Amino acid sequence: MPLLLLRLLLPLALLAAVLASDDPFLSGAQANHSYNIDCGGAADFTSAFGRRWLADRYFSAGGNAGMVAEPHRFPQPQERTLRFFPPSSAGKSSCYSLPLPPGRYYLRVFSVYDNYDSKLRSPSFDVSAAATLVLSFRSPWPETAARYGAYSDLIFPSHSTTSTSTTSNSTTDVCFYSLSTDAPVVASIEVAPVHPLAYDGATTGAGIVLVNYGRLTCGNGLFGPGFTNDSDAFSRVWQAGTDFRNNDLSYDAITAGGRKIFGAEQPPNYFPAKMYASAVTTGGDAADAEIEYLMPVDTRLSYMVWLHFAEIDAGVGAPGQRVFDVMLAGRNVTRIDIFKQVGGFTAFKWTYIVENLTSNTMSVRLVPVVGRPILCGLENYAMVPLETRTVPNQAAAMKALKDSLKIPARMGWNGDPCAPRTWDAWEGVTCHRGNKGLVITQLDLASQGLKGFITDEISHLTDLVSLNMSSNSLTGSLPPGLGQPSLATLDLSSNQFTGSIPGTIGSSKLQTVLLNSNELDGQVPEILYSVGVHGGVIDLSGNKGLCGVPTLPACALFWEKGGLNKTGKIALGASFGLLLLVILIVVYIVCIRRGPYDYDFEFPQDLTSISAISAKRNRYQRAKSVMLAEMEAHSTDGLYTNGDRSPR
C-alpha cells in the first residue's frame, strides 16, 4: 500500500538537525520520551542546535552501517550516515525497538540513497509503526529524493508489545520490510510525544495512524525545528505551500504586521503562532477569484483535513466583511466567517474528514462570498486504521522462543510475529485471526541450524496446531508446556533432547508424534503412546533410554542407566521415611511411656554395706513367709491356729 507520496518529501539540502522543543507539554514528560537516532552512527553526539543524537546500536536489530556517497553535501552528521538491511543476512524484516510508554507519538523518518552502494538503483521497501504499514518506498525514487534524501512523518498510538501494560517494559517497533532482494535504508529516526487529545485524539487516537500527506504554511516559507529557529511543540515541520497551489490562479500574501496572534500555542494541538501570522489571499481585482490547493491522496483511505485561519487584516473589523465557502473534493462542506467566529488577530482552526475519494488529487478550494478568502495553513492526514496485532502473551512467548532457540538474524524474527498482514509473518510462522487478535497456529523450523532449547513459554501458544523443529541441534528437556490441547502434530525428531517425556504431552487432537533420534529416557506416558494405538503416528526410536511400552524395553524396577530410576528414588525415599518412623516409635516407648518408679540406677560404693544388710533382711523375710505358709496348710488338718483350739 504505497502511502508515501514522494512528491511530499523534502529535499535534504533544506534540512538540518531537528531542535529539541521547549514546549511545556513535552517538558512535563519523563525524559520527554523523545529519541533522536543517528542510524549507522558510531557514537552519540550533540548537534550544532544542542540536540542529543544517539547511536543506533541501542535500538537496531542488525543490518550494516553505511555512508552516503557524497558526505560533503550533507552538513549534519546524522545526515551522512545510514543503516541498510540486506535480506540475505538481516532477514525480510528489521526493526528499531523504541522504549515508549503507551501514548501518542510523532515519528519522523529520514531516508536517503545517494548511491551509497554504488548500484545506481534506489531500493523498494515498506515501513511500519505499531505493527501497521504506514510508508512505502518504490524504486526508482525521484532524483531529488534519491540524491538529497526525503523526510516523512506521522502520528501514531503506542501500545505495549508485552503481555503486561506496565510502562517499564513497553516498547514500540519501527520496522523496515524488504521487497524482493532490496535492502531497506534509513538515515535517522526521531520520536516525540504528542498530546493525547491532539488531532481529535479522543475519538480517533487509539485506533488511527495519521500519515502526513501535506502540512503547509500558506504565507511563510518552510519552518520548524531543525529547519529554522522556530519551535513546534510536537517537532512538526511546516512546508511552504507554493508547490501545492493551483498556479493557474493569482495569489497575494498578507501578514499580521508584527501584531500578536491570540489563541495559538494552545493545548491540545499547540499550533504555532508563526503559521497564523501570515496568510495567502487571492490576487488581482477579480471579485470571484478563488484559492485552490491540490493535495495528493490515496483513494483507498479517508483523510483528516485541518484548515487554519486568522483575520490578520486590520481593515476587517466586523462580522460579514469576509465570508467564503470551503469546497473539499468538489463538495461544499462549510461557510467560514473568521471574525464572526473568533474576532480579529485570533487563531481559528477547522477540521473535516473526507471519505470516498475517487481521484488521486483532492482539491481544497476557498470560494468567495463576501470579500476575498484567506488561508494561513493546511494539513492533510491519511487516516490509516491501526492493524490487528498478535495477542500480547503469544507475542511475548514468540520473543522468548526467539531467545531460547537462538534464532539467527537471517530469519528476520523482529517486530510483531504476525503483523502487518500485508507482509509475511515471521519465517516459519503461520498465523490466523483469533477472537482477541492474531494467533500463532503453526511453527515450522525444521533444519534451521538451531542450537538452543525450547522455553516453557511455548505453553502460551494455546492455538498451536503444528510444531516442527526437527533436524536441529536443540538440547535440554522437553517442557511441560508442549501439552497444548490444540496440538495435532509434534515433530522434534533428530535433535539432542534429554530427560523424560512430560506426562502433559498428549491430547485427543494429537495425531502425529515424532520424537525419534534424541536422547530421551524414562517411561513413556501411556497417554502419549495411545496416539499410535488409536490410529495416529508415533515414532520413539533412537532413544536408548525410553521404556515401558510395546516395541520398547521394559522399565527396570528400581535401576536404570547406571542409577536409580524414578520408581527407585520413590522407594528409597519411602524406606528412609519408614526407618525414621520406627526410630521415633522406639524413642517414644523408651523415654515417654515408662512409669515414674521405673528408673534403674546403681548404688554408690559407700552404700554396699547397707545393701548387704538389706539382702539378709530380705532372706529372713522370705524364710518367715515360708514357715507361715506351712503352718496355715497344717491348720486344715485339725491343728489349732490363732489361739482357736476348737476342732474344725
XYZ file of C-alpha atoms in Angstrom:
648
model
C 0.000 0.000 0.000
C 2.025 2.997 -1.191
C 1.132 5.535 1.461
C 4.209 7.698 0.990
C 3.973 10.006 -1.991
C 7.471 11.101 -2.840
C 6.363 14.467 -4.137
C 5.693 15.319 -0.477
C 9.260 14.556 0.557
C 11.562 17.395 1.458
C 14.952 17.821 -0.217
C 17.750 17.161 2.222
C 19.551 20.299 1.106
C 16.877 22.247 3.038
C 17.146 20.115 6.159
C 19.257 20.410 9.282
C 19.215 18.711 12.656
C 15.881 18.893 14.460
C 15.874 21.125 17.519
C 14.640 19.914 20.876
C 11.344 21.520 21.826
C 10.977 23.648 24.943
C 7.202 23.251 24.905
C 5.678 22.874 28.395
C 3.720 19.792 27.358
C 6.820 17.927 26.252
C 8.994 19.095 29.113
C 6.495 17.607 31.531
C 7.143 14.071 30.260
C 9.860 11.975 31.837
C 12.992 12.480 29.727
C 10.444 13.648 27.118
C 10.354 10.035 25.894
C 11.972 11.555 22.827
C 14.641 9.822 20.789
C 16.858 11.231 18.064
C 18.543 8.231 16.493
C 21.513 8.539 14.173
C 21.125 5.419 12.036
C 24.519 3.933 11.249
C 26.266 6.379 13.582
C 29.137 5.030 15.664
C 28.855 7.341 18.680
C 26.485 9.714 20.441
C 26.912 13.404 19.770
C 25.296 16.778 20.326
C 24.303 18.718 17.211
C 25.021 22.350 16.500
C 21.483 23.096 17.690
C 22.168 21.497 21.083
C 20.171 18.365 20.402
C 21.408 14.999 21.609
C 21.689 12.286 18.980
C 22.076 8.622 19.904
C 23.985 5.954 18.022
C 21.504 3.372 16.802
C 23.292 0.398 18.341
C 20.968 0.857 21.338
C 17.879 0.277 19.206
C 18.704 -1.555 15.964
C 18.201 -5.270 15.400
C 21.102 -5.588 12.978
C 21.901 -4.638 9.420
C 25.021 -2.805 8.269
C 26.208 0.758 8.746
C 26.897 2.832 5.650
C 27.773 6.304 4.414
C 26.312 8.451 1.653
C 28.424 8.665 -1.483
C 28.948 12.429 -1.224
C 29.067 13.309 2.501
C 30.384 16.816 1.825
C 26.887 17.779 0.603
C 25.325 16.879 3.961
C 26.181 19.398 6.689
C 24.868 17.446 9.695
C 26.472 14.181 10.953
C 23.150 12.305 11.170
C 22.531 13.163 7.505
C 25.677 11.407 6.301
C 25.374 8.023 7.985
C 22.775 5.378 7.247
C 21.874 1.792 8.017
C 20.800 -0.750 5.437
C 19.366 -4.219 5.938
C 20.316 -6.846 3.314
C 17.634 -9.553 3.498
C 20.256 -12.277 2.957
C 21.742 -11.537 6.392
C 19.185 -9.407 8.224
C 16.044 -11.183 7.056
C 12.976 -9.710 5.412
C 12.041 -7.594 8.441
C 14.384 -5.414 10.513
C 13.245 -3.167 13.333
C 14.191 -0.409 15.695
C 12.733 -1.116 19.134
C 11.832 2.108 20.949
C 11.087 2.121 24.702
C 7.870 4.139 24.710
C 5.120 4.033 27.322
C 1.554 3.867 25.989
C 0.537 7.164 24.405
C 0.644 9.065 21.113
C 3.845 9.983 19.333
C 5.157 11.956 16.400
C 7.513 9.908 14.241
C 9.783 11.313 11.548
C 11.895 9.061 9.322
C 14.628 10.309 7.025
C 15.758 8.067 4.181
C 18.479 8.779 1.661
C 20.053 6.671 -1.045
C 22.737 8.829 -2.715
C 24.182 5.711 -4.356
C 25.784 4.548 -1.112
C 26.120 1.006 -2.515
C 27.351 2.064 -5.994
C 24.479 0.172 -7.639
C 22.722 3.254 -9.047
C 19.348 1.828 -8.029
C 17.253 3.118 -5.138
C 15.569 0.302 -3.146
C 11.938 -0.696 -2.680
C 10.740 -1.336 0.865
C 7.914 -0.728 3.340
C 7.894 0.842 6.803
C 5.602 0.007 9.704
C 4.935 1.647 13.062
C 2.956 -0.060 15.827
C 2.644 -3.129 13.546
C 0.815 -1.041 10.923
C 2.061 -0.415 7.398
C 2.452 3.359 7.075
C 5.058 4.172 4.400
C 6.105 2.636 1.104
C 9.175 3.430 -0.969
C 9.218 2.193 -4.552
C 12.139 2.173 -6.933
C 13.067 4.333 -8.690
C 12.767 7.255 -6.310
C 12.521 10.743 -7.789
C 16.020 12.046 -8.405
C 15.775 14.763 -5.751
C 14.676 12.298 -3.063
C 17.259 9.693 -4.024
C 20.150 12.146 -4.031
C 19.242 14.564 -1.251
C 17.054 12.397 0.953
C 13.417 12.539 1.967
C 11.516 13.067 5.207
C 8.156 11.556 6.047
C 6.232 11.843 9.292
C 3.147 10.595 11.066
C 1.353 10.483 14.417
C 0.728 7.041 15.863
C -0.528 5.419 19.087
C 1.955 3.318 21.015
C 0.785 0.217 22.820
C 2.829 -2.246 24.856
C 4.254 -5.230 22.924
C 4.498 -7.337 26.048
C 1.848 -9.321 27.878
C 1.608 -6.572 30.526
C 0.828 -2.909 30.232
C 3.474 -1.605 32.630
C 5.389 1.355 31.300
C 8.723 -0.072 32.423
C 8.807 -2.671 29.664
C 6.685 -1.072 26.933
C 8.289 -0.891 23.514
C 7.169 0.094 20.036
C 8.809 -1.206 16.880
C 9.540 0.789 13.736
C 10.198 -1.885 11.133
C 11.571 -1.975 7.587
C 10.451 -4.729 5.260
C 12.448 -5.758 2.219
C 10.711 -6.184 -1.114
C 12.334 -8.703 -3.411
C 16.062 -8.618 -2.623
C 16.287 -4.867 -1.978
C 17.892 -3.651 1.244
C 15.804 -1.088 3.166
C 17.768 2.013 4.123
C 17.246 4.676 6.795
C 19.382 7.609 7.928
C 17.597 8.904 11.037
C 14.555 8.287 13.219
C 13.037 10.900 15.503
C 10.264 10.372 18.037
C 8.496 12.933 20.255
C 5.371 12.660 22.424
C 2.105 14.212 21.279
C -0.745 15.394 23.460
C -3.230 12.503 23.790
C -6.124 14.706 22.637
C -4.314 16.336 19.727
C -5.858 15.968 16.279
C -9.176 14.721 17.613
C -7.415 12.076 19.695
C -10.466 11.498 21.880
C -12.297 9.775 19.022
C -9.516 8.592 16.707
C -6.321 8.485 18.753
C -6.433 4.899 19.983
C -7.056 3.226 16.643
C -5.765 5.536 13.896
C -2.359 6.427 12.493
C -2.271 9.896 10.910
C 0.167 9.892 7.980
C 1.211 13.331 6.758
C 0.130 13.959 3.157
C 0.839 17.670 3.380
C 1.402 20.075 6.293
C 1.529 23.527 4.710
C 2.102 27.073 5.837
C 0.446 29.187 3.191
C 2.028 32.578 3.821
C 5.512 31.540 5.008
C 8.459 29.617 3.748
C 9.354 26.298 5.289
C 9.867 26.498 9.060
C 10.102 24.258 12.084
C 12.598 22.686 14.461
C 15.802 21.821 12.642
C 14.984 23.932 9.607
C 14.682 27.310 11.281
C 14.979 28.620 14.813
C 11.198 28.356 15.204
C 9.892 25.849 17.688
C 6.955 23.462 17.475
C 5.511 21.530 20.398
C 5.481 18.227 18.533
C 8.588 18.872 16.377
C 6.360 19.339 13.335
C 7.806 20.911 10.200
C 5.618 23.180 8.093
C 6.264 23.163 4.337
C 5.773 26.146 2.096
C 2.524 25.699 0.237
C 3.674 27.053 -3.110
C 4.305 23.596 -4.590
C 0.699 22.555 -3.954
C -1.195 25.625 -5.127
C -3.090 25.754 -8.363
C -0.688 28.082 -10.114
C -3.232 28.964 -12.762
C -4.714 31.265 -10.119
C -3.320 34.505 -8.719
C -2.304 34.862 -5.050
C -1.180 37.572 -2.667
C 0.495 37.195 0.720
C -0.509 39.223 3.769
C 0.937 39.397 7.290
C -0.143 40.468 10.744
C 2.421 43.264 10.705
C 4.003 42.131 13.927
C 0.784 42.115 15.928
C 0.264 39.310 18.410
C -1.915 36.369 17.406
C -4.173 35.194 20.196
C -5.294 31.583 20.632
C -2.149 29.980 19.187
C 0.173 27.586 21.034
C -2.799 26.203 22.959
C -3.431 22.587 24.004
C -4.066 20.050 22.794
C -2.700 20.862 19.309
C -0.226 23.655 20.095
C -0.429 25.107 16.587
C 2.449 27.605 16.180
C 1.708 31.324 16.195
C 4.026 31.877 13.245
C 1.674 29.965 10.963
C -1.208 32.330 11.806
C 0.913 35.469 11.477
C 0.852 35.289 7.669
C -1.624 34.100 5.075
C -2.393 33.845 1.395
C -5.327 35.505 -0.286
C -6.439 35.936 -3.854
C -4.557 38.267 -6.166
C -5.798 40.630 -8.823
C -9.027 42.535 -8.906
C -11.420 39.743 -9.762
C -14.153 39.567 -7.148
C -14.739 35.881 -7.742
C -11.081 34.785 -7.509
C -10.513 31.582 -5.564
C -7.774 29.910 -3.550
C -7.087 26.307 -4.525
C -4.609 23.709 -3.270
C -4.216 20.332 -4.961
C -3.320 17.607 -2.451
C -2.211 14.094 -3.480
C -4.232 11.297 -1.873
C -4.764 7.551 -1.934
C -8.378 6.826 -2.833
C -8.422 3.769 -0.552
C -8.142 5.948 2.531
C -10.047 8.648 4.334
C -8.389 11.978 5.137
C -8.474 14.345 8.084
C -8.173 17.910 6.779
C -7.298 20.840 9.057
C -7.634 24.430 7.806
C -6.094 27.314 9.747
C -7.317 30.910 9.630
C -6.721 34.243 11.354
C -8.227 37.577 10.438
C -4.943 39.486 10.216
C -6.239 42.321 8.020
C -6.904 45.337 10.218
C -9.387 46.550 7.585
C -11.792 43.742 8.538
C -13.345 44.745 11.835
C -16.823 43.241 11.881
C -18.656 40.004 11.026
C -19.793 39.632 7.438
C -16.919 41.558 5.885
C -15.027 38.414 4.824
C -17.085 35.306 4.100
C -16.186 32.309 1.924
C -17.174 28.710 1.270
C -14.895 25.698 1.722
C -15.016 23.114 -1.073
C -13.306 19.746 -0.464
C -13.084 17.299 -3.360
C -15.791 19.278 -5.137
C -18.209 19.258 -2.184
C -19.274 22.430 -0.387
C -18.704 21.477 3.244
C -18.929 24.747 5.220
C -19.057 28.547 5.147
C -16.437 30.497 7.109
C -16.659 33.971 8.674
C -13.474 34.257 10.730
C -14.297 37.500 12.520
C -17.724 36.183 13.462
C -16.161 33.073 14.964
C -13.217 34.498 16.950
C -12.709 38.176 16.114
C -9.556 39.704 14.729
C -5.951 38.540 15.134
C -7.052 35.304 16.748
C -6.299 31.763 15.593
C -9.210 29.767 14.235
C -8.957 26.135 13.102
C -11.494 23.949 11.364
C -11.347 20.232 10.637
C -13.252 17.839 8.405
C -12.944 14.161 7.410
C -13.094 13.456 3.685
C -14.184 9.974 2.602
C -14.899 8.050 -0.602
C -12.450 9.893 -2.804
C -12.429 8.971 -6.468
C -9.369 10.906 -7.661
C -5.702 10.782 -6.666
C -5.775 14.556 -6.228
C -8.034 16.235 -3.695
C -8.977 19.849 -4.387
C -9.163 22.254 -1.436
C -10.929 25.418 -2.649
C -11.951 28.602 -0.883
C -14.715 30.306 -2.858
C -15.512 33.966 -2.033
C -18.953 35.024 -0.838
C -18.088 38.457 0.562
C -14.608 39.878 0.156
C -11.572 37.759 -0.627
C -10.880 34.368 1.058
C -7.824 33.957 3.253
C -5.857 30.884 4.394
C -2.981 30.588 6.888
C -2.278 26.859 6.870
C -3.476 23.473 5.688
C -2.908 19.951 6.987
C -3.929 16.734 5.262
C -3.552 13.407 7.060
C -4.330 9.957 5.741
C -6.282 8.041 8.374
C -4.703 4.603 8.454
C -6.532 2.146 10.745
C -4.287 0.505 13.288
C -3.845 -3.113 12.235
C -4.759 -6.113 14.342
C -1.713 -7.362 16.191
C -0.596 -10.654 17.669
C -2.241 -11.455 21.011
C 0.175 -9.940 23.570
C 1.015 -13.078 25.555
C 1.646 -15.024 22.348
C 3.868 -12.233 21.000
C 5.831 -12.342 24.261
C 6.094 -16.137 24.022
C 7.444 -15.888 20.480
C 10.106 -13.411 21.568
C 11.068 -15.774 24.403
C 11.342 -18.583 21.849
C 13.478 -16.354 19.650
C 15.953 -16.031 22.503
C 15.878 -19.639 23.721
C 16.124 -21.158 20.232
C 18.895 -18.727 19.232
C 17.044 -17.786 16.041
C 19.620 -16.483 13.517
C 19.312 -12.892 12.278
C 18.786 -14.065 8.692
C 15.313 -15.324 9.670
C 14.144 -11.793 10.467
C 12.280 -12.529 13.688
C 11.710 -8.838 14.507
C 8.669 -6.751 15.305
C 5.246 -8.333 15.590
C 5.206 -12.068 14.703
C 2.060 -11.790 12.576
C 1.526 -8.127 11.647
C 1.250 -6.215 9.386
C -0.785 -8.791 7.475
C 0.418 -7.268 4.181
C 3.823 -8.727 4.988
C 4.643 -12.350 5.577
C 4.675 -13.494 9.195
C 7.992 -14.394 10.763
C 9.814 -17.063 8.775
C 8.423 -20.468 9.678
C 5.389 -18.965 11.439
C 1.743 -19.250 10.373
C -0.905 -17.002 11.932
C -4.679 -16.766 11.910
C -7.161 -14.291 13.270
C -8.453 -15.190 16.733
C -11.115 -13.696 18.968
C -8.733 -11.176 20.568
C -6.150 -10.705 17.837
C -3.784 -12.710 15.661
C -2.679 -16.093 16.994
C 0.121 -18.482 16.053
C -1.126 -21.789 14.685
C 1.985 -23.343 13.152
C 5.749 -23.298 13.700
C 7.889 -24.955 11.033
C 11.541 -24.522 11.999
C 12.963 -27.761 10.637
C 16.621 -27.806 9.537
C 17.379 -24.207 10.547
C 20.576 -24.945 12.459
C 19.012 -24.063 15.819
C 21.193 -24.808 18.859
C 19.175 -23.596 21.835
C 16.343 -25.089 23.863
C 12.551 -24.838 23.995
C 11.384 -22.462 26.700
C 8.268 -23.361 28.659
C 6.836 -20.014 27.478
C 5.682 -22.035 24.493
C 2.733 -23.000 26.688
C 1.212 -19.571 25.871
C 0.804 -20.588 22.220
C -2.575 -22.050 23.047
C -3.717 -22.126 19.407
C -0.714 -24.054 18.113
C -1.776 -26.895 15.824
C 1.554 -27.985 14.332
C 5.091 -27.776 15.718
C 8.074 -28.961 13.667
C 11.592 -28.344 14.997
C 13.153 -31.478 13.578
C 16.743 -31.855 12.348
C 18.303 -29.159 14.500
C 20.698 -29.345 17.460
C 18.280 -28.449 20.220
C 19.143 -29.602 23.729
C 17.620 -29.676 27.193
C 14.451 -31.338 28.358
C 11.019 -31.216 26.776
C 8.982 -28.538 28.589
C 5.593 -29.438 30.071
C 4.205 -26.521 28.051
C 4.272 -28.679 24.909
C 0.988 -30.179 26.016
C -1.327 -27.691 24.311
C -4.810 -29.177 23.820
C -4.858 -27.749 20.281
C -1.681 -29.540 19.136
C -2.205 -32.112 16.370
C 1.347 -32.595 15.039
C 4.574 -32.642 17.060
C 7.884 -33.319 15.310
C 11.022 -32.880 17.419
C 12.974 -35.686 15.802
C 16.731 -35.631 15.171
C 17.735 -33.288 17.971
C 19.567 -33.778 21.267
C 16.755 -33.591 23.787
C 17.351 -35.352 27.106
C 15.304 -36.352 30.142
C 11.875 -37.913 30.316
C 8.791 -37.179 28.254
C 6.384 -34.945 30.216
C 3.067 -36.534 31.040
C 1.348 -33.378 29.811
C 2.085 -34.199 26.158
C -0.921 -35.933 24.713
C -4.435 -34.848 23.837
C -7.402 -36.040 21.875
C -6.282 -33.930 18.881
C -2.699 -35.176 18.773
C -2.288 -37.369 15.688
C 1.440 -37.337 14.915
C 4.297 -37.559 17.429
C 7.862 -37.864 16.136
C 10.452 -37.868 18.929
C 12.874 -40.302 17.345
C 16.653 -39.818 17.256
C 17.039 -37.942 20.533
C 18.483 -38.869 23.942
C 15.264 -39.218 25.903
C 14.888 -41.713 28.744
C 12.354 -42.991 31.235
C 8.922 -44.470 30.899
C 6.769 -43.324 28.002
C 3.488 -41.815 29.261
C 0.572 -44.060 28.370
C -1.468 -41.089 27.119
C 1.255 -40.329 24.581
C 1.636 -43.927 23.405
C -2.124 -44.150 22.951
C -1.736 -41.846 19.921
C -0.396 -44.805 17.951
C -2.920 -47.183 19.428
C -5.783 -45.011 18.178
C -4.583 -44.743 14.603
C -2.095 -41.881 14.862
C 1.619 -41.939 14.028
C 4.227 -42.160 16.785
C 7.971 -42.756 16.448
C 10.134 -43.020 19.574
C 13.014 -44.952 18.055
C 16.604 -43.904 18.560
C 16.118 -43.034 22.236
C 18.034 -45.760 24.122
C 16.659 -44.789 27.496
C 12.932 -44.915 26.732
C 10.954 -47.895 28.054
C 7.632 -49.200 29.268
C 5.553 -49.591 26.122
C 5.411 -52.242 23.385
C 8.356 -52.146 20.951
C 10.492 -50.675 23.756
C 12.275 -52.485 26.625
C 10.511 -52.937 29.933
C 11.444 -50.378 32.545
C 13.701 -51.695 35.347
C 12.046 -51.858 38.752
C 14.497 -49.588 40.519
C 17.598 -49.274 38.343
C 18.046 -47.555 35.013
C 21.090 -46.416 33.006
C 23.514 -46.923 35.890
C 21.399 -45.163 38.500
C 18.101 -45.165 40.315
C 15.090 -44.520 38.165
C 12.078 -42.573 39.314
C 10.455 -45.598 40.928
C 13.688 -46.469 42.705
C 14.026 -42.980 44.065
C 10.474 -43.112 45.353
C 11.106 -46.491 47.003
C 14.352 -45.303 48.574
C 12.628 -42.258 49.946
C 9.812 -44.374 51.344
C 12.341 -46.704 53.047
C 14.092 -43.823 54.743
C 10.733 -42.493 55.851
C 9.741 -45.857 57.348
C 13.067 -46.159 59.192
C 12.630 -42.723 60.676
C 9.134 -43.640 61.823
C 10.409 -46.785 63.601
C 13.097 -44.767 65.387
C 10.540 -42.260 66.588
C 8.282 -45.029 67.924
C 11.148 -46.622 69.902
C 12.138 -43.285 71.381
C 8.542 -42.676 72.341
C 8.207 -46.042 74.131
C 11.528 -45.855 75.961
C 11.538 -42.233 77.006
C 7.899 -41.285 77.412
C 5.791 -44.366 78.260
C 7.877 -45.594 81.318
C 6.269 -45.125 84.756
C 7.553 -42.666 87.421
C 9.175 -45.504 89.518
C 10.664 -47.493 86.635
C 14.082 -45.924 86.707
C 17.167 -48.143 87.252
C 20.323 -46.876 88.905
C 23.434 -48.191 90.718
C 24.246 -47.565 94.390
C 27.409 -45.688 95.234
C 30.333 -47.738 96.622
C 29.927 -46.366 100.168
C 26.471 -47.889 100.455
C 27.493 -51.526 99.828
C 27.261 -52.484 103.483
C 23.735 -51.202 103.698
C 22.935 -53.262 100.645
C 24.282 -56.366 102.344
C 22.151 -55.824 105.490
C 19.131 -55.309 103.312
C 19.866 -58.529 101.490
C 19.995 -60.541 104.789
C 16.759 -58.922 105.939
C 15.165 -59.924 102.693
C 16.294 -63.526 103.167
C 14.808 -63.578 106.690
C 11.529 -62.231 105.491
C 11.364 -64.926 102.812
C 12.049 -67.693 105.321
C 9.371 -66.373 107.669
C 6.894 -66.265 104.910
C 7.573 -69.903 104.025
C 7.078 -71.030 107.616
C 3.761 -69.196 107.979
C 2.559 -70.740 104.795
C 3.320 -74.228 106.052
C 1.510 -73.606 109.359
C -1.572 -72.414 107.539
C -1.509 -75.523 105.446
C -1.452 -77.751 108.590
C -4.434 -75.987 110.111
C -6.696 -77.583 107.559
C -5.835 -80.992 109.093
C -7.231 -80.264 112.583
C -4.497 -78.104 114.006
C -5.385 -75.060 116.000
C -4.359 -71.642 114.866
C -4.600 -68.106 116.177
C -5.405 -69.418 119.692
C -8.530 -71.152 118.417
C -8.395 -74.662 119.930
C -11.784 -75.835 118.805
C -11.691 -78.734 116.418
C -12.901 -77.982 112.965
